[in-house]
Amino acid sequence: MSERFELSFKNKEVRISFYIAVPTFIISSLFLFIGGPTYNYVPLVLLVIAWVTSYIWRFLYRRKQKKEVKNSS
């Protein structure tokens, strides 16, 4: 809990999550409203893919940051 999280677009994690979440929401909404009952599972699949992609990127980004801090010491 020692690290503070800045919730602004200056923070790269916030930007990436926004870039992933907004298109996922739009595409999922289109499938939900236009697709009909045939494609009911698509919004859930897109949501899971976006969530997993976001957390994989975040894990790799934080690991890279830790290596940079470790190398600079």
mmCIF file with all atom_site columns, C-alpha atoms in Angstrom:
data_model
loop_
_atom_site.group_PDB
_atom_site.id
_atom_site.type_symbol
_atom_site.label_atom_id
_atom_site.label_alt_id
_atom_site.label_comp_id
_atom_site.label_asym_id
_atom_site.label_entity_id
_atom_site.label_seq_id
_atom_site.pdbx_PDB_ins_code
_atom_site.Cartn_x
_atom_site.Cartn_y
_atom_site.Cartn_z
_atom_site.occupancy
_atom_site.B_iso_or_equiv
_atom_site.pdbx_formal_charge
_atom_site.auth_seq_id
_atom_site.auth_comp_id
_atom_site.auth_asym_id
_atom_site.auth_atom_id
_atom_site.pdbx_PDB_model_num
ATOM 1  C CA . MET A 1 1  ? 0.000   0.000   0.000   1.00 0.00 ? 1  MET A CA 1
ATOM 2  C CA . SER A 1 2  ? 2.995   2.298   -0.086  1.00 0.00 ? 2  SER A CA 1
ATOM 3  C CA . GLU A 1 3  ? 2.494   3.146   -3.760  1.00 0.00 ? 3  GLU A CA 1
ATOM 4  C CA . ARG A 1 4  ? -0.110  5.720   -4.678  1.00 0.00 ? 4  ARG A CA 1
ATOM 5  C CA . PHE A 1 5  ? -2.227  5.246   -7.766  1.00 0.00 ? 5  PHE A CA 1
ATOM 6  C CA . GLU A 1 6  ? -2.772  8.349   -9.883  1.00 0.00 ? 6  GLU A CA 1
ATOM 7  C CA . LEU A 1 7  ? -6.134  8.228   -11.678 1.00 0.00 ? 7  LEU A CA 1
ATOM 8  C CA . SER A 1 8  ? -5.397  10.516  -14.615 1.00 0.00 ? 8  SER A CA 1
ATOM 9  C CA . PHE A 1 9  ? -4.405  10.153  -18.250 1.00 0.00 ? 9  PHE A CA 1
ATOM 10 C CA . LYS A 1 10 ? -0.818  10.924  -17.293 1.00 0.00 ? 10 LYS A CA 1
ATOM 11 C CA . ASN A 1 11 ? -0.724  7.411   -15.856 1.00 0.00 ? 11 ASN A CA 1
ATOM 12 C CA . LYS A 1 12 ? 0.009   4.876   -18.598 1.00 0.00 ? 12 LYS A CA 1
ATOM 13 C CA . GLU A 1 13 ? -1.990  2.105   -16.873 1.00 0.00 ? 13 GLU A CA 1
ATOM 14 C CA . VAL A 1 14 ? -5.127  4.272   -16.855 1.00 0.00 ? 14 VAL A CA 1
ATOM 15 C CA . ARG A 1 15 ? -4.695  5.157   -20.531 1.00 0.00 ? 15 ARG A CA 1
ATOM 16 C CA . ILE A 1 16 ? -4.250  1.542   -21.621 1.00 0.00 ? 16 ILE A CA 1
ATOM 17 C CA . SER A 1 17 ? -7.225  0.333   -19.605 1.00 0.00 ? 17 SER A CA 1
ATOM 18 C CA . PHE A 1 18 ? -9.327  3.120   -21.112 1.00 0.00 ? 18 PHE A CA 1
ATOM 19 C CA . TYR A 1 19 ? -8.133  2.241   -24.640 1.00 0.00 ? 19 TYR A CA 1
ATOM 20 C CA . ILE A 1 20 ? -9.103  -1.383  -24.047 1.00 0.00 ? 20 ILE A CA 1
ATOM 21 C CA . ALA A 1 21 ? -12.377 -0.817  -22.177 1.00 0.00 ? 21 ALA A CA 1
ATOM 22 C CA . VAL A 1 22 ? -14.092 1.729   -24.434 1.00 0.00 ? 22 VAL A CA 1
ATOM 23 C CA . PRO A 1 23 ? -13.837 -0.189  -27.740 1.00 0.00 ? 23 PRO A CA 1
ATOM 24 C CA . THR A 1 24 ? -14.786 -3.407  -25.943 1.00 0.00 ? 24 THR A CA 1
ATOM 25 C CA . PHE A 1 25 ? -17.887 -1.738  -24.526 1.00 0.00 ? 25 PHE A CA 1
ATOM 26 C CA . ILE A 1 26 ? -18.901 -0.333  -27.917 1.00 0.00 ? 26 ILE A CA 1
ATOM 27 C CA . ILE A 1 27 ? -18.376 -3.589  -29.813 1.00 0.00 ? 27 ILE A CA 1
ATOM 28 C CA . SER A 1 28 ? -20.105 -5.629  -27.089 1.00 0.00 ? 28 SER A CA 1
ATOM 29 C CA . SER A 1 29 ? -23.069 -3.253  -27.093 1.00 0.00 ? 29 SER A CA 1
ATOM 30 C CA . LEU A 1 30 ? -23.387 -3.570  -30.856 1.00 0.00 ? 30 LEU A CA 1
ATOM 31 C CA . PHE A 1 31 ? -23.370 -7.350  -30.654 1.00 0.00 ? 31 PHE A CA 1
ATOM 32 C CA . LEU A 1 32 ? -25.877 -7.266  -27.816 1.00 0.00 ? 32 LEU A CA 1
ATOM 33 C CA . PHE A 1 33 ? -28.360 -4.928  -29.506 1.00 0.00 ? 33 PHE A CA 1
ATOM 34 C CA . ILE A 1 34 ? -27.910 -5.855  -33.171 1.00 0.00 ? 34 ILE A CA 1
ATOM 35 C CA . GLY A 1 35 ? -26.792 -9.482  -32.957 1.00 0.00 ? 35 GLY A CA 1
ATOM 36 C CA . GLY A 1 36 ? -29.914 -10.830 -31.368 1.00 0.00 ? 36 GLY A CA 1
ATOM 37 C CA . PRO A 1 37 ? -30.155 -14.100 -29.444 1.00 0.00 ? 37 PRO A CA 1
ATOM 38 C CA . THR A 1 38 ? -27.779 -15.866 -31.832 1.00 0.00 ? 38 THR A CA 1
ATOM 39 C CA . TYR A 1 39 ? -24.746 -13.925 -30.549 1.00 0.00 ? 39 TYR A CA 1
ATOM 40 C CA . ASN A 1 40 ? -25.563 -13.552 -26.851 1.00 0.00 ? 40 ASN A CA 1
ATOM 41 C CA . TYR A 1 41 ? -22.241 -15.059 -25.772 1.00 0.00 ? 41 TYR A CA 1
ATOM 42 C CA . VAL A 1 42 ? -20.057 -12.658 -27.817 1.00 0.00 ? 42 VAL A CA 1
ATOM 43 C CA . PRO A 1 43 ? -20.174 -9.675  -25.381 1.00 0.00 ? 43 PRO A CA 1
ATOM 44 C CA . LEU A 1 44 ? -19.107 -11.917 -22.508 1.00 0.00 ? 44 LEU A CA 1
ATOM 45 C CA . VAL A 1 45 ? -16.269 -13.412 -24.546 1.00 0.00 ? 45 VAL A CA 1
ATOM 46 C CA . LEU A 1 46 ? -15.092 -9.936  -25.591 1.00 0.00 ? 46 LEU A CA 1
ATOM 47 C CA . LEU A 1 47 ? -15.214 -8.764  -21.982 1.00 0.00 ? 47 LEU A CA 1
ATOM 48 C CA . VAL A 1 48 ? -13.129 -11.698 -20.786 1.00 0.00 ? 48 VAL A CA 1
ATOM 49 C CA . ILE A 1 49 ? -10.590 -11.208 -23.601 1.00 0.00 ? 49 ILE A CA 1
ATOM 50 C CA . ALA A 1 50 ? -10.287 -7.493  -22.787 1.00 0.00 ? 50 ALA A CA 1
ATOM 51 C CA . TRP A 1 51 ? -9.899  -8.201  -19.075 1.00 0.00 ? 51 TRP A CA 1
ATOM 52 C CA . VAL A 1 52 ? -7.220  -10.837 -19.612 1.00 0.00 ? 52 VAL A CA 1
ATOM 53 C CA . THR A 1 53 ? -5.368  -8.654  -22.136 1.00 0.00 ? 53 THR A CA 1
ATOM 54 C CA . SER A 1 54 ? -5.416  -5.713  -19.751 1.00 0.00 ? 54 SER A CA 1
ATOM 55 C CA . TYR A 1 55 ? -4.044  -7.692  -16.826 1.00 0.00 ? 55 TYR A CA 1
ATOM 56 C CA . ILE A 1 56 ? -1.362  -9.434  -18.894 1.00 0.00 ? 56 ILE A CA 1
ATOM 57 C CA . TRP A 1 57 ? -0.191  -6.056  -20.175 1.00 0.00 ? 57 TRP A CA 1
ATOM 58 C CA . ARG A 1 58 ? -0.253  -4.613  -16.643 1.00 0.00 ? 58 ARG A CA 1
ATOM 59 C CA . PHE A 1 59 ? 1.778   -7.541  -15.294 1.00 0.00 ? 59 PHE A CA 1
ATOM 60 C CA . LEU A 1 60 ? 4.405   -7.179  -18.027 1.00 0.00 ? 60 LEU A CA 1
ATOM 61 C CA . TYR A 1 61 ? 4.524   -3.389  -17.641 1.00 0.00 ? 61 TYR A CA 1
ATOM 62 C CA . ARG A 1 62 ? 5.048   -3.551  -13.871 1.00 0.00 ? 62 ARG A CA 1
ATOM 63 C CA . ARG A 1 63 ? 7.681   -6.248  -14.229 1.00 0.00 ? 63 ARG A CA 1
ATOM 64 C CA . LYS A 1 64 ? 9.519   -4.037  -16.722 1.00 0.00 ? 64 LYS A CA 1
ATOM 65 C CA . GLN A 1 65 ? 9.305   -1.082  -14.301 1.00 0.00 ? 65 GLN A CA 1
ATOM 66 C CA . LYS A 1 66 ? 10.729  -3.171  -11.453 1.00 0.00 ? 66 LYS A CA 1
ATOM 67 C CA . LYS A 1 67 ? 13.636  -4.297  -13.634 1.00 0.00 ? 67 LYS A CA 1
ATOM 68 C CA . GLU A 1 68 ? 14.381  -0.684  -14.593 1.00 0.00 ? 68 GLU A CA 1
ATOM 69 C CA . VAL A 1 69 ? 14.374  0.425   -10.957 1.00 0.00 ? 69 VAL A CA 1
ATOM 70 C CA . LYS A 1 70 ? 16.565  -2.528  -10.002 1.00 0.00 ? 70 LYS A CA 1
ATOM 71 C CA . ASN A 1 71 ? 19.074  -1.785  -12.800 1.00 0.00 ? 71 ASN A CA 1
ATOM 72 C CA . SER A 1 72 ? 19.289  1.904   -11.962 1.00 0.00 ? 72 SER A CA 1
ATOM 73 C CA . SER A 1 73 ? 20.192  1.206   -8.320  1.00 0.00 ? 73 SER A CA 1
#
